[in-house]
Each structure stands twice: as C-alpha cells, then as structure tokens.
Amino acid sequence: MRRAHTVDQVRAAEAALMATLPEGTLMQRAAAGLAYAVIDFLGGAYGRRVCLLVGSGDNGGDALYAGALLARRGSSVEAWLLSERAHPAGVAALRAAGGRVTTPDSRGHNRRFDVVVDGIVGIGGKPGLRDQAAAAVGALAGVPVVAVDTPSGVDVDTGETPGAHVTADLTVTFGTHKICHLADPAAAACGAVQLVDIGLAPYLPASPVESLQAADVAALLPRPARDAQKYARGVVGLRVGSATYPGAALLSVAGADTGLVGMVRYVGSAADTVRQHHPEVVGPGRVQAWVVGSGGGEHAGEELAAALGDAVPLVVDADALAHVIGPLPVPAVLTPHAGELAGMLRADRAEIEARPLEFARAAAREYAAVVLLKGRRTVIARPDGTARVNTTGTPWLATAGAGDVLGGLVGALLAAGLDPYDAASVGAWLHGAAATYAAQDGPLVASEVARAIPAVIRGLPGR
C-alpha cells in the first residue's frame, strides 16, 4: 500500500524521530537520499552541472547538503539563494565542497545546467510561488527538475495547484508520501516520485489517503473456494443500456463478465444483442449486486428504483446518477465523472477538476456512499473522508465506453463479496492496469480493456 500523510502527521512523526537522534541526522539522511537520486537521474555525477534553487526552509537545507555531496563527486554545483534566511550550515557545507553560492539571475540559463534541484518551499509552505522564485524557475525553463519532497508551490495536503508552481520530472520525498504525490492536479506536477526511507515509518499514524499496489489488489481479490459453485461465487445483475445506447449494455456486461463472479444477469432492452456477444449471460433472477445507469437514457430512473427494490448493494453510473437525490437505502458506489458530479453537487465542473479530492469527499458525505470520481487519477472516497487514489492507467483509456466497462467490473466485485470501498478501489486498479496491458503504449477501445482483465489478474503477485 502506498500511504500518503498530511503535513501535520509528518511533522509530528519527524519530531518524535528527531528526539531519538543526534541533531542534524535527519537532514543528512534526506540530503544523502536526494543526492543519490540526482546521480541516478543524471546517470552520474562527475562533470554534471547542477543548479540549486534554495529557499529558507529545511528543503533548502536538504538541497544544499545534497549539492555539497554532488560537488565532492565532481559535479559543478551552483546555488541560487532565494532567501536571506537560507540554511547557514548548508550554505557553508556547499562552499566548503567547492560549490558556488549566488543570487538568482533572471536571464535564461537553460543551456548552462543539466538539472535544477527545487528546494524553494518546504511542505509547510503556502501554495504558489513568490515573484522572485517564479522568475528564477522561468529563467531555467527547459532544464529537467528534481523536486525536494514536493514541487514548490503545490498544496501538499489537498493536491491542488491554485497558483504558480514547479513542475518536476522527478520528486524525491522522505519518510512517506504526501497527499500531493497521489492526488491530481498536483500529482501531475510531481513527475516520477521516489521515496527515501529516513526511519519515519514507526512514528506515522494511519494515513487519510492511500493507493493500492498490485500486492494489495491480489490480497483483496475474491478467490473461489475449492468447493465453489456458481451461486456461491456471486451473481451480478445489470440494468443498463437502451434502444438509443445498446453499446453501453454490451460494454457494461463485458466489464462484469470477466470470470470474477459465478453468474451475470442482464435485464434490459438490449437482451438479444447481449446474448449474441455473451451467451453465458442469463436473464432476470436473484442477484447479490446491481449495476444501473450506463446508457440508460430516460428509463434510468425506473431501473434504479427497480434495483433498489431488491435491497442489495449497487453501482450507480451515468444516467442514473441524476436520479440520486440523497443517501440510498443500500450500500452503493456512485461513479461520476467531473461533469456528472457538478450536477450532483451543484458545483462548477472546472472547480471539481481543480479540487477532485475535496469534491469526491464532499459527495461521499452528502450521499452517504462510496464515490468513485473518474479522472486521470481516479479518487475513491468514503463518507468518513478516507480516500484512495488510483494510479494505474494510460491516457489511451480516455475513450468512449471505458466507464461502462468500469461500472460492470465494480458491480461484479460487489457481487463477489467485496465491500463498496474495496470493490471500487480494486475495480479502478484493474481497469487502469488492463488498459495499460491492452494498449501497449498505443490506442485501444473500451472492449479491449474488458478482454484484458483476466490476463491482468493472472499476472498479479501470488496468483
């Protein structure tokens, strides 16, 4: 599990750890991890040209001590001090190692350096950059950036980017991930994220935001018992599609019909088409979970009411979301994209895209349900505010019908016995991983995502 903690949680853990260590040990650990990450990023140290952007916080100290190590390894290191309160011992260490310390130059130097190390603002800084810092970043446009802990200017605890900020190619963080490493739009500014162990783990509390990894999915995924029979493995029902959108029915059924449950039932106007493509799918009967809404059109509200009559968990997608006016009487997963959530929360779509974690949590509270907010980094939120961010997927997954496949897949996991939070989280992970598997870094269509799911499951650790 990749766990992300808040600034306050990290600071409390650092204080507890520092009480057990000689003064300065924690910064030296971070600086060494940062320096070696920069060396790996550059493919070596000798002869490399490094620019440090140094603010007044501990991140600036980390950058200066890392710069001193790089200078001792043969790098040409120049520090641009953006504050008169830059870490004095770090400045002295860099100078002693042969590094150069200067003030920012607003002229472009993008051909002079091989890498910029962003140590402008620490995790406690306010979002946005001051004018001097923004000018320094602009003067170095085009040079690869390694951020210290987090890209300067992002909101660490929310993943938002309300002002000017650094966009990094690599972010080297210490002790634990922070929420901005997982949640968009800040996560997009982090580039690749490398975690350096500085001994913080024993002092960290439970994290409010996390991200499933392959081993977590393998552990959560339902497995058939040795004496399993089809009804015991779960039966999922789908009330999706319409005369106008029969393809939505096919794609939602394809997401459900991947072998994760013992039976798939379909109720709707596209029954003949569904049976032609999925002969193992059967008609009405008892189910352990329903999927409603995908391509449902004007009848989506009726299908939602019918599904609620069975008093089983359900996935509410697409057209049916407009008919959810408050908490539902059964465990539910709501799967909106930003536009649909805007209607549900009477909010602006652009605001939701700028603050997806906040709005997913707000919707989960308002509707007393698990909310799966689709996006580049899909957010799965519970009413208590805990959340998971899905990190699998590919830009090629932004294709018509992909959400229909996801709804069917999550419904199957519900029917197989997962609770709504785990079903939504595992479903999002498998959906993104299947897209990556099917795309092979090229284009794909939604039906290919569904077909790739069994192969992804077979490749999970321990399967």
XYZ file of C-alpha atoms in Angstrom:
463
model
C 0.000 0.000 0.000
C 1.275 3.452 -0.847
C 0.220 5.666 2.057
C 0.095 9.455 1.992
C 0.139 11.556 5.153
C -0.700 15.150 5.958
C 1.882 17.814 6.797
C 0.889 17.780 10.472
C 1.233 13.995 10.638
C 4.663 14.126 9.020
C 5.902 16.892 11.289
C 4.757 15.071 14.412
C 6.495 11.900 13.263
C 9.682 13.809 12.419
C 9.692 15.416 15.873
C 9.321 12.026 17.528
C 12.131 10.538 15.453
C 14.475 13.517 15.897
C 14.147 13.188 19.659
C 15.978 9.858 19.347
C 18.770 11.070 17.018
C 21.758 13.426 17.176
C 20.944 16.896 15.869
C 21.036 17.172 12.088
C 20.893 13.416 11.439
C 17.506 13.519 9.736
C 18.540 16.246 7.301
C 21.739 14.378 6.462
C 19.740 11.229 5.708
C 17.391 13.175 3.444
C 20.230 15.003 1.709
C 22.121 11.785 1.005
C 18.998 10.151 -0.441
C 18.375 13.236 -2.567
C 21.934 13.373 -3.860
C 21.995 9.740 -4.905
C 18.596 10.141 -6.576
C 20.015 13.068 -8.591
C 23.034 10.971 -9.545
C 20.756 8.184 -10.756
C 18.619 10.719 -12.623
C 21.681 12.184 -14.414
C 23.405 8.841 -14.937
C 26.422 10.014 -12.944
C 27.850 12.955 -11.015
C 31.242 13.819 -12.490
C 31.111 16.782 -14.829
C 27.365 17.326 -14.405
C 26.119 20.901 -13.985
C 23.652 21.341 -11.146
C 21.642 24.409 -10.128
C 20.049 24.516 -6.672
C 17.052 26.788 -6.072
C 17.201 27.359 -2.325
C 14.544 28.862 -0.088
C 14.517 29.415 3.657
C 13.099 26.073 4.807
C 14.529 22.659 5.519
C 14.018 21.674 1.883
C 16.604 24.298 1.026
C 18.936 22.752 3.608
C 18.396 19.321 2.070
C 19.251 20.743 -1.356
C 22.414 22.470 -0.086
C 23.782 19.397 1.684
C 22.922 17.254 -1.350
C 24.710 19.808 -3.511
C 27.790 19.507 -1.309
C 27.803 15.731 -1.790
C 27.401 16.173 -5.558
C 30.257 18.705 -5.630
C 32.503 16.219 -3.829
C 31.596 13.695 -6.531
C 32.761 16.041 -9.266
C 29.626 17.966 -10.177
C 29.671 21.694 -10.841
C 27.098 22.998 -8.347
C 25.654 26.494 -8.194
C 23.102 27.526 -5.576
C 20.715 30.395 -6.201
C 19.611 31.702 -2.812
C 16.022 32.924 -2.852
C 16.031 33.984 0.801
C 18.407 35.716 3.171
C 17.473 33.005 5.674
C 18.799 30.088 3.639
C 20.145 27.277 5.850
C 23.537 28.720 7.015
C 25.232 25.395 7.759
C 24.105 24.046 4.402
C 25.495 27.117 2.629
C 28.816 26.658 4.422
C 28.919 22.963 3.534
C 28.332 23.676 -0.143
C 31.035 26.353 -0.245
C 33.485 24.061 1.569
C 32.863 21.363 -1.063
C 33.650 23.772 -3.893
C 30.118 24.797 -4.821
C 29.201 28.339 -5.839
C 26.606 30.390 -3.959
C 24.920 33.310 -5.668
C 21.644 35.174 -6.011
C 19.105 34.411 -8.766
C 19.766 35.607 -12.287
C 16.628 36.359 -14.281
C 18.388 35.675 -17.565
C 17.800 32.316 -19.222
C 20.340 29.651 -18.310
C 18.655 26.614 -19.771
C 21.792 25.550 -21.647
C 24.082 26.017 -18.679
C 22.709 23.331 -16.346
C 21.907 19.637 -16.637
C 19.430 19.634 -13.756
C 17.657 22.010 -11.404
C 17.065 20.923 -7.804
C 13.922 22.600 -6.464
C 14.419 23.381 -2.769
C 12.375 26.587 -2.759
C 9.441 25.803 -0.468
C 9.064 23.073 2.151
C 5.963 21.052 2.928
C 4.727 23.722 5.310
C 4.802 26.498 2.707
C 1.722 28.164 1.302
C 0.640 27.238 -2.233
C 2.016 29.393 -5.021
C 5.404 30.975 -5.654
C 6.643 34.458 -4.857
C 7.613 36.603 -7.824
C 11.353 36.141 -7.343
C 11.016 32.361 -7.158
C 8.716 32.244 -10.175
C 11.217 34.345 -12.149
C 14.068 32.009 -11.208
C 12.054 28.977 -12.279
C 11.189 30.703 -15.540
C 14.827 31.562 -16.218
C 15.634 27.844 -16.060
C 12.783 26.707 -18.308
C 13.648 23.588 -20.255
C 16.103 22.199 -17.705
C 14.989 18.932 -16.073
C 13.806 19.448 -12.488
C 14.223 17.275 -9.413
C 11.944 18.498 -6.604
C 12.865 18.127 -2.945
C 9.982 16.432 -1.096
C 7.250 18.187 -3.126
C 7.244 20.554 -6.105
C 7.315 24.079 -4.706
C 4.006 25.900 -4.916
C 1.590 22.953 -4.795
C -0.851 22.457 -1.921
C 0.656 19.490 -0.103
C -2.432 18.381 1.835
C -5.049 18.729 -0.921
C -3.236 18.044 -4.181
C -4.429 21.375 -5.550
C -2.400 23.886 -7.569
C -4.073 27.257 -7.019
C -1.050 29.348 -8.022
C 2.316 29.287 -9.778
C 4.249 26.111 -9.022
C 7.181 23.994 -10.100
C 6.593 21.118 -12.494
C 9.143 18.395 -11.776
C 10.448 15.464 -13.752
C 11.285 13.640 -10.519
C 10.199 14.297 -6.940
C 12.317 12.812 -4.159
C 10.301 12.575 -0.953
C 11.271 11.434 2.520
C 9.735 9.054 5.035
C 6.285 8.812 3.492
C 4.300 10.031 0.543
C 2.333 13.234 0.903
C -1.174 13.672 -0.458
C 0.023 15.840 -3.341
C 2.072 12.906 -4.645
C -1.121 10.934 -5.257
C -3.927 13.426 -5.860
C -4.270 15.481 -9.015
C -3.640 18.099 -10.213
C -0.520 18.348 -8.027
C 0.409 14.718 -8.722
C 0.814 15.610 -12.388
C 3.393 18.232 -11.335
C 5.438 15.686 -9.382
C 6.637 13.578 -12.288
C 8.029 10.281 -11.074
C 8.070 10.026 -7.271
C 10.918 8.349 -5.387
C 10.521 7.620 -1.678
C 13.632 7.737 0.519
C 13.439 5.835 3.813
C 14.669 8.054 6.668
C 13.257 5.945 9.504
C 9.895 7.677 9.852
C 7.586 4.679 9.405
C 7.300 3.590 13.079
C 6.137 7.067 14.084
C 3.456 7.572 11.429
C -0.274 7.196 12.201
C -2.926 5.814 9.862
C -2.964 7.701 6.576
C -6.054 9.511 5.262
C -5.162 8.878 1.621
C -3.628 5.782 0.101
C -3.101 3.999 -3.180
C -3.426 0.279 -3.843
C -0.473 -1.590 -5.301
C -0.506 -4.910 -7.142
C 0.055 -6.958 -3.972
C -2.876 -5.204 -2.263
C -5.165 -5.989 -5.182
C -4.053 -9.625 -5.148
C -4.833 -9.840 -1.420
C -8.273 -8.243 -1.782
C -9.432 -10.015 -4.918
C -12.033 -12.722 -4.163
C -10.852 -16.278 -4.901
C -13.195 -19.228 -5.493
C -13.265 -21.755 -2.676
C -12.275 -25.323 -3.509
C -15.919 -26.376 -3.323
C -17.239 -23.243 -5.047
C -20.381 -23.311 -7.141
C -21.664 -20.540 -9.340
C -24.224 -19.075 -6.969
C -21.797 -19.027 -4.033
C -19.290 -17.045 -6.111
C -21.806 -14.241 -6.549
C -24.365 -13.147 -9.125
C -24.289 -9.642 -10.538
C -27.226 -8.084 -12.363
C -27.113 -5.242 -14.876
C -29.952 -2.867 -15.744
C -28.091 -0.841 -18.353
C -28.342 0.240 -21.976
C -31.313 1.335 -24.029
C -32.546 1.375 -27.585
C -30.540 4.550 -28.073
C -27.380 3.215 -26.399
C -27.230 -0.576 -26.825
C -23.428 -0.421 -26.876
C -23.398 0.718 -23.267
C -25.126 -2.521 -22.314
C -22.556 -4.608 -24.183
C -19.620 -2.795 -22.614
C -21.004 -2.835 -19.086
C -21.764 -6.548 -19.402
C -18.256 -7.102 -20.781
C -16.801 -5.473 -17.666
C -18.884 -7.717 -15.430
C -18.414 -10.887 -17.462
C -14.707 -11.470 -16.822
C -14.951 -14.542 -14.605
C -14.913 -12.742 -11.264
C -18.429 -13.926 -10.372
C -20.313 -17.145 -10.901
C -23.113 -15.612 -12.989
C -24.061 -12.426 -14.810
C -27.718 -11.473 -15.326
C -28.926 -8.842 -17.768
C -32.289 -7.068 -17.686
C -32.984 -4.521 -20.395
C -33.871 -3.734 -23.975
C -30.552 -4.976 -25.377
C -31.015 -8.569 -24.170
C -30.826 -10.151 -27.636
C -27.654 -8.248 -28.528
C -26.078 -9.081 -25.180
C -26.786 -12.795 -25.591
C -25.265 -12.795 -29.075
C -21.987 -11.499 -27.709
C -22.106 -13.084 -24.234
C -24.002 -16.397 -24.463
C -23.197 -17.221 -20.819
C -25.190 -14.202 -19.577
C -28.695 -15.047 -18.359
C -31.906 -13.150 -17.661
C -33.775 -11.951 -14.549
C -33.352 -13.598 -11.163
C -31.770 -13.135 -7.750
C -28.546 -11.149 -7.578
C -26.052 -10.048 -4.936
C -25.440 -6.653 -6.567
C -26.863 -4.454 -9.337
C -25.278 -2.108 -11.868
C -27.580 0.605 -13.196
C -27.382 3.691 -15.373
C -24.878 3.150 -18.179
C -26.654 4.204 -21.380
C -29.967 4.031 -19.548
C -31.376 7.204 -21.048
C -34.851 8.230 -19.977
C -35.519 4.898 -18.274
C -32.504 5.084 -15.932
C -34.608 6.327 -13.017
C -37.026 3.414 -13.361
C -34.162 0.928 -13.475
C -32.627 2.476 -10.367
C -35.933 2.155 -8.500
C -36.284 -1.473 -9.592
C -32.764 -2.314 -8.462
C -33.316 -0.666 -5.088
C -36.318 -2.923 -4.600
C -34.000 -5.918 -4.236
C -32.184 -4.329 -1.257
C -28.721 -5.392 -2.448
C -25.593 -3.263 -2.998
C -25.418 -1.433 -6.299
C -23.273 0.607 -8.641
C -24.924 3.793 -9.913
C -23.419 5.171 -13.111
C -24.098 7.696 -15.856
C -27.788 8.497 -16.470
C -28.918 7.012 -13.147
C -26.789 9.464 -11.167
C -29.237 12.253 -11.944
C -31.913 10.293 -10.056
C -29.887 10.009 -6.845
C -31.231 12.857 -4.716
C -29.892 11.787 -1.332
C -28.485 8.824 0.592
C -29.615 5.480 -0.798
C -31.063 2.731 1.429
C -28.426 0.186 0.348
C -24.604 0.174 0.185
C -23.685 1.943 -3.041
C -20.839 3.028 -5.290
C -21.526 6.193 -7.276
C -19.268 6.555 -10.340
C -19.485 10.088 -11.755
C -17.043 11.971 -13.924
C -16.470 15.647 -13.116
C -19.379 16.854 -15.220
C -21.850 14.472 -13.592
C -20.569 15.310 -10.127
C -21.004 19.003 -10.897
C -24.706 18.373 -11.352
C -24.956 16.272 -8.198
C -23.212 18.878 -6.033
C -24.500 21.978 -7.831
C -20.902 22.967 -8.470
C -18.761 24.075 -11.392
C -17.021 21.365 -13.394
C -13.765 23.338 -13.573
C -13.753 23.642 -9.777
C -14.180 19.885 -9.419
C -11.317 19.226 -11.830
C -9.141 21.638 -9.843
C -10.079 20.065 -6.463
C -11.093 16.443 -7.128
C -10.158 15.057 -3.711
C -12.191 17.714 -1.894
C -15.273 17.238 -4.061
C -15.149 13.428 -4.018
C -15.094 13.569 -0.222
C -17.931 16.105 -0.179
C -20.092 13.905 -2.405
C -19.374 10.826 -0.287
C -20.543 12.716 2.798
C -23.641 14.163 1.142
C -24.792 10.883 -0.382
C -23.519 8.554 2.380
C -21.957 6.349 -0.264
C -18.608 5.465 -1.755
C -17.900 7.898 -4.573
C -15.605 6.943 -7.440
C -14.723 10.186 -9.211
C -13.272 9.269 -12.587
C -10.229 11.100 -13.914
C -6.537 10.739 -14.721
C -6.096 9.908 -11.050
C -9.465 8.426 -10.086
C -10.449 9.219 -6.488
C -12.427 6.744 -4.377
C -13.814 8.387 -1.233
C -15.790 7.157 1.775
C -18.196 9.248 3.843
C -15.670 9.390 6.710
C -13.194 11.231 4.456
C -10.676 8.442 3.910
C -9.797 8.080 0.270
C -7.830 6.058 -2.216
C -6.307 7.416 -5.387
C -5.828 5.079 -8.312
C -2.501 5.383 -10.101
C -2.880 2.759 -12.837
C -3.940 3.551 -16.376
C -2.839 5.245 -19.573
C -4.000 8.364 -21.430
C -5.351 5.996 -24.106
C -8.033 4.976 -21.583
C -9.820 8.271 -22.241
C -12.116 6.609 -24.759
C -15.857 6.188 -25.182
C -17.334 3.296 -23.215
C -14.443 2.867 -20.772
C -16.652 4.000 -17.905
C -19.301 1.431 -18.837
C -16.696 -1.324 -18.543
C -15.607 0.025 -15.163
C -19.167 0.065 -13.807
C -19.718 -3.569 -14.740
C -16.380 -4.584 -13.243
C -17.067 -2.842 -9.921
C -20.520 -4.441 -9.820
C -19.005 -7.896 -10.261
C -16.597 -7.268 -7.385
C -19.501 -6.149 -5.193
C -21.414 -9.322 -6.011
C -18.308 -11.404 -5.301
C -18.273 -10.108 -1.736
C -16.099 -7.004 -1.563
C -17.436 -4.023 0.342
C -18.143 -0.895 -1.756
C -14.837 0.833 -0.911
C -12.705 -2.173 -1.805
C -14.817 -3.039 -4.857
C -14.439 0.476 -6.247
C -10.716 0.624 -5.445
C -9.868 -2.811 -6.841
C -12.079 -2.209 -9.870
C -10.373 1.088 -10.680
C -6.930 -0.513 -10.299
C -7.766 -3.486 -12.543
C -9.453 -1.229 -15.100
C -6.379 1.002 -15.405
C -3.944 -1.902 -15.412
C -5.967 -3.704 -18.087
C -5.936 -0.581 -20.248
C -2.157 -0.349 -19.958
C -1.820 -4.055 -20.768
C -4.106 -3.820 -23.790
C -2.768 -0.539 -25.148
C 0.931 -1.453 -25.137
C 1.537 2.313 -25.371
C -0.851 2.646 -28.299
C -4.539 3.265 -28.956
C -7.299 0.997 -27.695
C -11.071 0.788 -27.448
C -13.140 0.022 -24.368
C -13.943 -3.581 -25.291
C -10.212 -4.361 -25.325
C -9.968 -3.202 -21.718
C -12.598 -5.724 -20.656
C -10.873 -8.546 -22.544
C -7.539 -7.776 -20.853
C -8.828 -8.012 -17.277
C -8.348 -11.808 -16.871
C -4.744 -11.553 -18.105
C -4.008 -8.783 -15.608
C -5.485 -10.872 -12.785
C -3.388 -13.867 -13.793
C -0.286 -11.666 -13.577
C -0.923 -10.459 -10.024
C 1.586 -11.482 -7.328
C 0.780 -14.862 -5.833
C -1.927 -15.719 -8.354
